[in-house]
Amino acid sequence: MRLAGELLAGDRRALGKAITLVESARADHRTEAVELLQAVLPHTGHGVRLGISGAPGVGKSTFIDAFGNHVIDDGNRLAVLAVDPSSSRSGGSILGDKTRMEELARRPEAFIRPSPAGRTLGGVARRTREAMLLCEAAGFDVVIVETVGVGQSETAVADMVDLFCLLAAPGGGDDLQGIKRGVMELAELVVVTKADGDLLPAANRAAADLRHALHLMRPVHDAWAAQVLSTSSVEGTGLGEVWAAVREHRDTLDAAGALGPMRSEQLRRWLWTELREGLVERFVASAGEQLADAELDVVAGRVLPTVAADHLLKPR
Ligand code: GDP
Protein backbone atom coordinates (compact mmCIF):
# COMPACT_ATOMS: atom_id res chain seq x y z
CA MET A 1 0.00 0.00 0.00
CA ARG A 2 1.62 3.22 -1.21
CA LEU A 3 -0.11 5.51 1.26
CA ALA A 4 1.13 3.41 4.18
CA GLY A 5 4.72 3.72 2.93
CA GLU A 6 4.47 7.49 2.54
CA LEU A 7 2.82 7.80 5.92
CA LEU A 8 5.51 5.79 7.69
CA ALA A 9 8.13 7.97 5.97
CA GLY A 10 6.60 10.90 7.86
CA ASP A 11 5.07 12.69 4.90
CA ARG A 12 2.58 15.30 6.16
CA ARG A 13 0.51 15.30 2.98
CA ALA A 14 0.17 11.52 3.20
CA LEU A 15 -0.96 11.95 6.82
CA GLY A 16 -3.60 14.45 5.74
CA LYS A 17 -4.83 12.06 3.05
CA ALA A 18 -4.86 9.13 5.46
CA ILE A 19 -6.96 11.06 8.00
CA THR A 20 -9.40 12.09 5.26
CA LEU A 21 -9.71 8.40 4.43
CA VAL A 22 -10.56 7.35 8.01
CA GLU A 23 -13.04 10.23 8.23
CA SER A 24 -14.91 9.14 5.12
CA ALA A 25 -18.30 7.49 5.50
CA ARG A 26 -18.03 5.66 2.17
CA ALA A 27 -17.90 1.88 2.48
CA ASP A 28 -15.00 1.44 0.00
CA HIS A 29 -13.02 4.15 1.81
CA ARG A 30 -13.69 2.37 5.08
CA THR A 31 -12.24 -0.85 3.70
CA GLU A 32 -9.11 1.02 2.60
CA ALA A 33 -8.90 2.84 5.92
CA VAL A 34 -9.07 -0.38 7.92
CA GLU A 35 -6.36 -1.91 5.73
CA LEU A 36 -4.17 1.15 6.23
CA LEU A 37 -4.71 1.22 10.01
CA GLN A 38 -3.87 -2.47 10.34
CA ALA A 39 -0.72 -1.99 8.24
CA VAL A 40 0.60 0.85 10.37
CA LEU A 41 -0.59 -0.41 13.77
CA PRO A 42 2.83 -1.91 14.71
CA HIS A 43 4.32 1.57 14.28
CA THR A 44 2.02 3.26 16.78
CA GLY A 45 2.01 3.63 20.56
CA HIS A 46 5.28 5.48 21.15
CA GLY A 47 3.68 8.92 21.28
CA VAL A 48 2.85 11.11 24.23
CA ARG A 49 -0.93 11.47 24.06
CA LEU A 50 -2.05 14.66 25.71
CA GLY A 51 -5.65 15.85 26.09
CA ILE A 52 -6.25 19.57 26.51
CA SER A 53 -9.63 20.96 27.46
CA GLY A 54 -11.11 24.19 28.72
CA ALA A 55 -14.06 26.53 28.33
CA PRO A 56 -14.26 28.79 25.28
CA GLY A 57 -12.02 31.83 25.78
CA VAL A 58 -9.86 30.18 28.44
CA GLY A 59 -6.88 30.52 26.10
CA LYS A 60 -6.59 27.04 24.55
CA SER A 61 -5.45 28.02 21.10
CA THR A 62 -3.04 30.68 22.36
CA PHE A 63 -1.63 28.15 24.82
CA ILE A 64 -1.29 25.32 22.29
CA ASP A 65 0.35 27.72 19.85
CA ALA A 66 2.98 28.79 22.40
CA PHE A 67 3.33 25.43 24.16
CA GLY A 68 3.52 23.57 20.86
CA ASN A 69 6.41 25.71 19.72
CA HIS A 70 8.19 24.95 22.97
CA VAL A 71 7.63 21.20 22.52
CA ILE A 72 8.98 21.36 18.97
CA ASP A 73 12.01 23.38 20.07
CA ASP A 74 12.72 20.55 22.48
CA GLY A 75 13.18 18.28 19.46
CA ASN A 76 9.73 16.80 18.91
CA ARG A 77 7.21 16.60 16.12
CA LEU A 78 3.74 17.62 17.28
CA ALA A 79 0.26 16.89 16.00
CA VAL A 80 -2.86 18.72 17.17
CA LEU A 81 -6.24 17.07 16.66
CA ALA A 82 -9.58 18.45 17.78
CA VAL A 83 -12.67 16.80 19.18
CA ASP A 84 -15.42 19.33 18.82
CA PRO A 85 -18.92 18.40 19.95
CA SER A 86 -20.34 21.42 18.11
CA SER A 87 -19.12 20.01 14.79
CA SER A 88 -21.70 17.23 15.06
CA ARG A 89 -24.48 19.80 15.13
CA SER A 90 -23.32 22.56 12.83
CA GLY A 91 -21.19 20.44 10.48
CA GLY A 92 -18.49 23.05 11.05
CA SER A 93 -15.75 23.18 13.60
CA ILE A 94 -14.63 25.91 15.94
CA LEU A 95 -11.57 24.01 17.08
CA GLY A 96 -8.38 22.96 15.38
CA ASP A 97 -8.69 25.71 12.83
CA LYS A 98 -5.20 26.49 11.56
CA THR A 99 -5.76 30.22 11.85
CA ARG A 100 -6.15 29.80 15.61
CA MET A 101 -2.55 28.64 15.93
CA GLU A 102 -0.71 30.73 13.43
CA GLU A 103 2.85 30.29 14.56
CA LEU A 104 2.54 26.56 15.05
CA ALA A 105 0.88 26.13 11.66
CA ARG A 106 3.97 27.58 9.98
CA ARG A 107 6.33 25.00 11.44
CA PRO A 108 7.20 21.92 9.41
CA GLU A 109 7.34 19.82 12.60
CA ALA A 110 3.68 20.54 13.36
CA PHE A 111 0.49 19.04 12.00
CA ILE A 112 -2.87 20.61 12.85
CA ARG A 113 -6.18 19.02 11.99
CA PRO A 114 -9.65 20.42 12.68
CA SER A 115 -12.34 18.24 14.18
CA PRO A 116 -14.16 15.97 11.75
CA ALA A 117 -17.84 16.68 11.33
CA GLY A 118 -19.94 13.79 12.53
CA ARG A 119 -23.44 12.95 13.57
CA THR A 120 -22.47 11.81 17.05
CA LEU A 121 -19.72 12.56 19.51
CA GLY A 122 -18.97 8.84 19.38
CA GLY A 123 -18.34 9.07 15.63
CA VAL A 124 -16.08 12.10 16.03
CA ALA A 125 -14.21 10.39 18.87
CA ARG A 126 -13.65 7.18 16.86
CA ARG A 127 -12.14 9.09 13.95
CA THR A 128 -9.96 11.11 16.30
CA ARG A 129 -8.63 7.92 17.92
CA GLU A 130 -7.80 6.55 14.49
CA ALA A 131 -6.26 9.85 13.40
CA MET A 132 -4.11 9.75 16.54
CA LEU A 133 -2.74 6.34 15.54
CA LEU A 134 -1.99 7.66 12.06
CA CYS A 135 -0.11 10.63 13.55
CA GLU A 136 2.04 8.28 15.62
CA ALA A 137 2.70 6.10 12.58
CA ALA A 138 3.84 9.24 10.74
CA GLY A 139 6.44 9.79 13.44
CA PHE A 140 4.76 12.43 15.56
CA ASP A 141 6.08 12.10 19.11
CA VAL A 142 3.44 14.21 20.78
CA VAL A 143 -0.24 14.23 19.90
CA ILE A 144 -2.45 16.86 21.50
CA VAL A 145 -6.18 16.17 21.41
CA GLU A 146 -7.96 19.43 22.05
CA THR A 147 -11.57 19.74 23.10
CA VAL A 148 -13.79 22.56 24.17
CA GLY A 149 -15.14 22.09 27.68
CA VAL A 150 -18.85 22.28 27.11
CA GLY A 151 -20.20 18.80 27.21
CA GLN A 152 -19.38 15.14 27.42
CA SER A 153 -16.43 15.49 25.08
CA GLU A 154 -14.01 15.78 28.02
CA THR A 155 -14.74 12.21 29.07
CA ALA A 156 -14.33 10.97 25.50
CA VAL A 157 -10.98 12.72 25.20
CA ALA A 158 -9.73 11.64 28.64
CA ASP A 159 -10.44 8.09 27.55
CA MET A 160 -8.14 8.28 24.52
CA VAL A 161 -5.12 10.07 25.97
CA ASP A 162 -2.41 9.33 28.55
CA LEU A 163 -2.79 12.63 30.36
CA PHE A 164 -5.81 14.89 30.53
CA CYS A 165 -4.91 18.52 31.09
CA LEU A 166 -7.48 21.11 32.03
CA LEU A 167 -7.03 24.81 31.33
CA ALA A 168 -8.56 27.32 33.74
CA ALA A 169 -8.58 31.10 33.41
CA PRO A 170 -8.29 33.45 36.40
CA GLY A 171 -11.29 35.46 37.55
CA GLY A 172 -14.85 34.77 36.62
CA GLY A 173 -16.02 35.26 40.22
CA ASP A 174 -16.41 31.83 41.73
CA ASP A 175 -13.24 30.19 42.90
CA LEU A 176 -13.26 27.09 40.74
CA GLN A 177 -14.04 28.89 37.49
CA GLY A 178 -17.26 26.93 37.14
CA ILE A 179 -15.42 23.69 36.38
CA LYS A 180 -17.64 20.70 36.98
CA ARG A 181 -16.49 18.21 39.56
CA GLY A 182 -16.74 15.32 37.10
CA VAL A 183 -14.39 17.08 34.70
CA MET A 184 -11.99 18.09 37.46
CA GLU A 185 -11.71 14.44 38.49
CA LEU A 186 -10.36 13.55 35.04
CA ALA A 187 -7.55 16.12 35.22
CA GLU A 188 -4.04 15.10 36.23
CA LEU A 189 -2.67 18.47 35.27
CA VAL A 190 -4.40 21.83 35.59
CA VAL A 191 -2.93 24.83 33.83
CA VAL A 192 -3.98 28.30 34.94
CA THR A 193 -3.74 30.56 31.90
CA LYS A 194 -3.19 34.32 31.60
CA ALA A 195 -0.97 34.58 34.69
CA ASP A 196 0.35 37.97 33.61
CA GLY A 197 -0.21 41.71 34.11
CA ASP A 198 -3.36 42.71 35.96
CA LEU A 199 -4.58 39.12 35.99
CA LEU A 200 -1.60 37.78 37.93
CA PRO A 201 -3.11 38.07 41.47
CA ALA A 202 -6.36 36.44 40.31
CA ALA A 203 -4.34 33.69 38.59
CA ASN A 204 -2.48 32.99 41.83
CA ARG A 205 -5.75 32.80 43.75
CA ALA A 206 -7.23 30.47 41.14
CA ALA A 207 -4.17 28.22 41.33
CA ALA A 208 -4.42 28.00 45.12
CA ASP A 209 -8.15 27.22 44.99
CA LEU A 210 -7.64 24.57 42.33
CA ARG A 211 -4.81 22.97 44.30
CA HIS A 212 -7.06 22.78 47.32
CA ALA A 213 -9.96 21.28 45.34
CA LEU A 214 -7.74 18.68 43.64
CA HIS A 215 -6.20 17.72 46.94
CA LEU A 216 -9.61 16.50 48.08
CA MET A 217 -10.16 14.31 45.05
CA ARG A 218 -9.12 10.77 44.34
CA PRO A 219 -6.13 10.64 41.98
CA VAL A 220 -6.54 8.99 38.57
CA HIS A 221 -3.33 7.02 39.18
CA ASP A 222 -2.07 6.27 42.65
CA ALA A 223 1.47 7.14 41.56
CA TRP A 224 0.62 10.66 40.38
CA ALA A 225 -0.79 13.54 42.37
CA ALA A 226 -2.49 16.15 40.18
CA GLN A 227 -0.46 19.30 39.62
CA VAL A 228 -1.53 22.90 39.13
CA LEU A 229 0.76 25.16 37.11
CA SER A 230 0.47 28.80 36.09
CA THR A 231 1.35 30.04 32.62
CA SER A 232 1.23 33.05 30.40
CA SER A 233 1.09 32.18 26.73
CA VAL A 234 1.61 35.85 25.89
CA GLU A 235 4.77 36.22 27.98
CA GLY A 236 5.85 32.63 27.41
CA THR A 237 6.16 31.83 31.12
CA GLY A 238 5.44 28.46 32.67
CA LEU A 239 5.40 26.59 29.36
CA GLY A 240 8.63 24.73 30.11
CA GLU A 241 7.18 23.66 33.46
CA VAL A 242 4.09 22.26 31.77
CA TRP A 243 6.20 20.28 29.31
CA ALA A 244 8.39 19.02 32.17
CA ALA A 245 5.26 17.89 34.04
CA VAL A 246 3.96 16.06 30.95
CA ARG A 247 7.25 14.17 30.62
CA GLU A 248 7.42 13.50 34.34
CA HIS A 249 3.90 12.07 34.19
CA ARG A 250 4.95 9.73 31.38
CA ASP A 251 8.06 8.63 33.33
CA THR A 252 5.98 8.07 36.45
CA LEU A 253 3.43 5.89 34.63
CA ASP A 254 6.25 3.97 32.95
CA ALA A 255 8.03 3.38 36.25
CA ALA A 256 4.79 2.22 37.89
CA GLY A 257 4.04 -0.05 34.93
CA ALA A 258 0.72 1.76 34.55
CA LEU A 259 0.83 3.03 30.95
CA GLY A 260 0.34 -0.33 29.23
CA PRO A 261 -2.60 -1.46 31.38
CA MET A 262 -4.26 1.95 31.06
CA ARG A 263 -4.05 1.89 27.27
CA SER A 264 -5.28 -1.72 27.19
CA GLU A 265 -8.28 -0.72 29.26
CA GLN A 266 -8.95 2.20 26.89
CA LEU A 267 -8.85 -0.21 23.94
CA ARG A 268 -11.25 -2.57 25.67
CA ARG A 269 -13.71 0.26 26.30
CA TRP A 270 -13.28 1.41 22.70
CA LEU A 271 -14.24 -2.09 21.51
CA TRP A 272 -17.39 -2.01 23.64
CA THR A 273 -18.30 1.45 22.39
CA GLU A 274 -17.94 0.21 18.80
CA LEU A 275 -20.04 -2.83 19.57
CA ARG A 276 -22.81 -0.82 21.20
CA GLU A 277 -22.93 1.81 18.47
CA GLY A 278 -22.64 -0.79 15.71
CA LEU A 279 -25.45 -2.90 17.15
CA VAL A 280 -27.78 0.06 17.52
CA GLU A 281 -26.98 1.27 13.99
CA ARG A 282 -27.69 -2.16 12.52
CA PHE A 283 -30.82 -2.56 14.53
CA VAL A 284 -32.20 0.83 13.47
CA ALA A 285 -31.43 0.02 9.84
CA SER A 286 -33.24 -3.33 10.03
CA ALA A 287 -36.21 -2.35 12.23
CA GLY A 288 -37.73 0.11 9.77
CA GLU A 289 -41.38 1.02 10.29
CA GLN A 290 -41.82 -1.22 13.29
CA LEU A 291 -39.46 1.05 15.21
CA ALA A 292 -41.32 4.21 14.18
CA ASP A 293 -44.64 2.64 15.19
CA ALA A 294 -43.25 1.52 18.54
CA GLU A 295 -41.92 5.00 19.16
CA LEU A 296 -45.37 6.48 18.50
CA ASP A 297 -46.97 4.00 20.89
CA VAL A 298 -44.44 4.79 23.58
CA VAL A 299 -44.64 8.58 23.40
CA ALA A 300 -48.44 8.40 23.37
CA GLY A 301 -48.28 6.41 26.60
CA ARG A 302 -50.02 3.37 25.09
CA VAL A 303 -47.07 1.00 25.55
CA LEU A 304 -44.31 0.97 28.14
CA PRO A 305 -40.76 1.50 26.77
CA THR A 306 -39.64 -1.78 28.36
CA VAL A 307 -42.43 -3.71 26.65
CA ALA A 308 -41.85 -2.02 23.28
CA ALA A 309 -38.09 -2.62 23.41
CA ASP A 310 -38.58 -6.25 24.39
CA HIS A 311 -40.96 -6.77 21.50
CA LEU A 312 -38.66 -5.06 18.97
CA LEU A 313 -35.66 -7.08 20.10
CA LYS A 314 -37.40 -10.43 19.66
CA PRO A 315 -35.82 -12.28 16.75
CA ARG A 316 -38.02 -12.01 13.68
P1 GDP B 1 -9.82 29.55 23.38
O1 GDP B 1 -11.21 29.92 22.99
O2 GDP B 1 -9.79 28.74 24.63
O3 GDP B 1 -9.03 28.91 22.27
O4 GDP B 1 -9.08 30.92 23.78
P2 GDP B 1 -8.07 31.84 22.96
O5 GDP B 1 -6.73 31.22 22.87
O6 GDP B 1 -8.70 32.24 21.67
O7 GDP B 1 -7.93 33.10 23.92
C1 GDP B 1 -9.05 33.85 24.37
C2 GDP B 1 -8.61 35.27 24.72
O8 GDP B 1 -7.69 35.23 25.81
C3 GDP B 1 -7.90 35.99 23.59
O9 GDP B 1 -8.35 37.33 23.56
C4 GDP B 1 -6.44 35.93 23.97
O10 GDP B 1 -5.71 37.00 23.47
C5 GDP B 1 -6.49 35.94 25.47
N1 GDP B 1 -5.31 35.23 26.03
C6 GDP B 1 -4.92 33.98 25.71
N2 GDP B 1 -3.79 33.65 26.38
C7 GDP B 1 -3.47 34.73 27.15
C8 GDP B 1 -2.40 35.00 28.08
O11 GDP B 1 -1.49 34.19 28.32
N3 GDP B 1 -2.44 36.22 28.70
C9 GDP B 1 -3.41 37.12 28.47
N4 GDP B 1 -3.36 38.28 29.13
N5 GDP B 1 -4.41 36.90 27.59
C10 GDP B 1 -4.44 35.73 26.93
PDB file of C-alpha atoms in Angstrom, residues 48 68-79 107-110 139-142 243 247:
ATOM      1  CA  VAL A  48       2.853  11.110  24.228  1.00  0.00           C
ATOM      2  CA  GLY A  68       3.518  23.569  20.864  1.00  0.00           C
ATOM      3  CA  ASN A  69       6.414  25.709  19.721  1.00  0.00           C
ATOM      4  CA  HIS A  70       8.186  24.952  22.970  1.00  0.00           C
ATOM      5  CA  VAL A  71       7.634  21.196  22.519  1.00  0.00           C
ATOM      6  CA  ILE A  72       8.976  21.363  18.969  1.00  0.00           C
ATOM      7  CA  ASP A  73      12.011  23.385  20.073  1.00  0.00           C
ATOM      8  CA  ASP A  74      12.718  20.547  22.485  1.00  0.00           C
ATOM      9  CA  GLY A  75      13.182  18.280  19.462  1.00  0.00           C
ATOM     10  CA  ASN A  76       9.726  16.801  18.912  1.00  0.00           C
ATOM     11  CA  ARG A  77       7.209  16.600  16.117  1.00  0.00           C
ATOM     12  CA  LEU A  78       3.743  17.621  17.279  1.00  0.00           C
ATOM     13  CA  ALA A  79       0.257  16.890  15.995  1.00  0.00           C
ATOM     14  CA  ARG A 107       6.331  24.998  11.442  1.00  0.00           C
ATOM     15  CA  PRO A 108       7.201  21.920   9.407  1.00  0.00           C
ATOM     16  CA  GLU A 109       7.344  19.818  12.597  1.00  0.00           C
ATOM     17  CA  ALA A 110       3.682  20.537  13.360  1.00  0.00           C
ATOM     18  CA  GLY A 139       6.443   9.791  13.441  1.00  0.00           C
ATOM     19  CA  PHE A 140       4.755  12.435  15.558  1.00  0.00           C
ATOM     20  CA  ASP A 141       6.084  12.104  19.115  1.00  0.00           C
ATOM     21  CA  VAL A 142       3.442  14.212  20.780  1.00  0.00           C
ATOM     22  CA  TRP A 243       6.201  20.275  29.311  1.00  0.00           C
ATOM     23  CA  ARG A 247       7.252  14.172  30.621  1.00  0.00           C
TER      24      ARG A 247
END
